[in-house]
Amino acid sequence: MSLQTNLHLQDSIPYRYGLDELPGDITKREILCYFSFNDKEKSFILEKSPHPPTNIVLGIQLGSYRFIGRPQPLPESTPAMIIKFIASSFNFQREFISLNYSDSERTRRDHIQLLREFLELSHFPPEKHQLLIDHLIQQEIGRAHV
């Protein structure tokens, strides 16, 4: 899937921000939109680890940030459709679809931090919270008058 197609799909498929984890009712279209990776993203994922299960987890987390706005808390609990899709997009053999991921909390945090840096995400500072709240209220008021 080209980046242009991916961007078009993202414009036409609603995000599901606010969910705590990736939903079991994810559609094929959502998987294509949020878990398809361009060459830059694939290179990033592959260069970070020589181990397919870790590559799959990095793919899960990258798609999760796009789809629900946060990392998947337990990548092992990701719906099988997503795991299979990511594994096939990297041409991993079926034996890697069984996801064995690190029990180390530090490894999990390090991987999330790698993705945050790759995506150029930063924490929203508390002093800006009221500004965001005001903006969201204005957005809702605008929608109510449409």
Coordinates of C-alpha atoms in Angstrom, one line a residue:
M1 CA 0.0 0.0 0.0
S2 CA 1.4 3.4 -1.0
L3 CA 1.8 6.2 1.5
Q4 CA -0.7 8.2 -0.6
T5 CA -3.3 5.5 -0.3
N6 CA -2.6 5.1 3.4
L7 CA -3.1 8.9 3.9
H8 CA -6.3 8.7 1.9
L9 CA -7.6 5.8 4.0
Q10 CA -6.7 7.7 7.2
D11 CA -8.7 10.6 6.1
S12 CA -11.8 8.4 5.5
I13 CA -11.6 6.0 8.5
P14 CA -12.3 7.4 11.9
Y15 CA -9.7 7.1 14.6
R16 CA -10.7 5.2 17.7
Y17 CA -8.9 7.4 20.2
G18 CA -9.8 6.9 23.8
L19 CA -9.8 3.1 23.8
D20 CA -7.5 1.4 26.3
E21 CA -6.3 -1.3 23.9
L22 CA -6.7 -2.5 20.3
P23 CA -10.3 -3.7 19.8
G24 CA -11.2 -7.2 18.9
D25 CA -13.7 -6.0 16.5
I26 CA -11.1 -4.3 14.3
T27 CA -12.1 -4.3 10.6
K28 CA -9.9 -5.4 7.7
R29 CA -10.0 -1.8 6.4
E30 CA -8.8 -0.4 9.7
I31 CA -5.9 -3.0 9.7
L32 CA -4.9 -1.9 6.2
C33 CA -5.1 1.7 7.2
Y34 CA -3.3 1.7 10.5
F35 CA -1.0 -1.3 10.3
S36 CA 0.4 -0.9 6.7
F37 CA 3.9 0.5 6.8
N38 CA 5.9 2.5 4.3
D39 CA 9.5 1.7 3.5
K40 CA 10.8 4.2 6.1
E41 CA 8.7 2.6 8.8
K42 CA 9.6 -0.9 7.8
S43 CA 13.3 0.0 7.8
F44 CA 13.0 1.5 11.3
I45 CA 11.2 -1.6 12.7
L46 CA 13.7 -4.0 11.1
E47 CA 16.8 -2.1 12.2
K48 CA 15.7 -2.0 15.9
S49 CA 15.8 -5.8 16.4
P50 CA 16.9 -9.0 14.6
H51 CA 14.1 -10.9 16.3
P52 CA 10.7 -11.2 14.4
P53 CA 8.6 -11.2 17.6
T54 CA 10.1 -7.8 18.6
N55 CA 9.6 -6.5 15.0
I56 CA 6.0 -7.5 15.2
V57 CA 5.6 -5.8 18.6
L58 CA 7.1 -2.6 17.2
G59 CA 4.6 -2.8 14.3
I60 CA 1.8 -3.3 16.8
Q61 CA 2.8 -0.3 18.8
L62 CA 3.3 1.9 15.7
G63 CA -0.2 1.0 14.4
S64 CA -1.6 1.3 17.9
Y65 CA -0.4 4.9 18.2
R66 CA -2.0 5.7 14.9
F67 CA -5.3 3.9 15.6
I68 CA -6.1 4.5 19.3
G69 CA -3.5 7.2 20.2
R70 CA -1.5 5.1 22.6
P71 CA 0.6 2.0 22.8
Q72 CA -1.0 -1.4 23.2
P73 CA -0.6 -2.2 27.0
L74 CA 0.0 -5.9 26.4
P75 CA 1.1 -6.6 22.9
E76 CA 0.6 -10.3 23.5
S77 CA -3.1 -9.6 23.7
T78 CA -3.3 -8.0 20.3
P79 CA -6.1 -9.5 18.1
A80 CA -4.6 -12.3 16.0
M81 CA -5.7 -10.6 12.7
I82 CA -3.3 -7.8 13.4
I83 CA -0.4 -10.0 14.4
K84 CA -0.9 -12.1 11.2
F85 CA -1.1 -9.1 9.0
I86 CA 2.1 -7.5 10.4
A87 CA 3.9 -10.8 10.2
S88 CA 2.9 -11.4 6.6
S89 CA 3.9 -7.8 5.7
F90 CA 7.4 -8.6 6.8
N91 CA 7.3 -12.0 5.2
F92 CA 7.9 -13.8 8.6
Q93 CA 7.3 -17.5 8.7
R94 CA 4.2 -18.8 10.5
E95 CA 6.3 -20.0 13.5
F96 CA 6.7 -16.3 14.4
I97 CA 3.0 -15.5 14.6
S98 CA 3.0 -17.0 18.1
L99 CA 4.0 -13.8 19.9
N100 CA 6.6 -14.3 22.7
Y101 CA 7.5 -10.9 23.9
S102 CA 9.8 -9.7 26.7
D103 CA 8.7 -10.0 30.3
S104 CA 11.1 -7.1 31.1
E105 CA 9.2 -3.9 31.9
R106 CA 12.3 -1.9 30.9
T107 CA 12.4 -3.5 27.4
R108 CA 8.7 -2.7 27.0
R109 CA 9.3 0.9 28.0
D110 CA 12.4 1.2 25.8
H111 CA 10.5 0.0 22.8
I112 CA 7.7 2.5 23.4
Q113 CA 10.2 5.3 23.8
L114 CA 11.9 4.3 20.5
L115 CA 8.6 4.6 18.8
R116 CA 7.7 7.9 20.5
E117 CA 11.0 9.3 19.2
F118 CA 10.5 7.9 15.7
L119 CA 7.0 9.5 15.6
E120 CA 8.3 12.7 17.2
L121 CA 5.8 12.5 20.0
S122 CA 6.3 14.4 23.2
H123 CA 4.3 14.5 26.5
F124 CA 1.7 17.2 26.7
P125 CA 2.9 19.5 29.5
P126 CA 0.4 20.1 32.3
E127 CA 0.5 23.9 31.9
K128 CA -1.1 23.4 28.4
H129 CA -4.0 21.2 29.7
Q130 CA -6.4 24.1 30.1
L131 CA -5.6 25.3 26.6
L132 CA -6.4 21.9 25.2
I133 CA -9.7 21.7 27.2
D134 CA -10.7 25.2 25.9
H135 CA -9.9 24.1 22.3
L136 CA -12.0 20.9 22.6
I137 CA -14.9 22.8 24.1
Q138 CA -14.8 25.3 21.2
Q139 CA -14.8 22.4 18.8
E140 CA -17.9 20.9 20.3
I141 CA -19.7 24.2 20.4
G142 CA -18.9 24.6 16.7
R143 CA -20.3 21.2 15.9
A144 CA -23.4 21.9 17.8
H145 CA -24.2 24.9 15.6
V146 CA -23.6 23.0 12.3

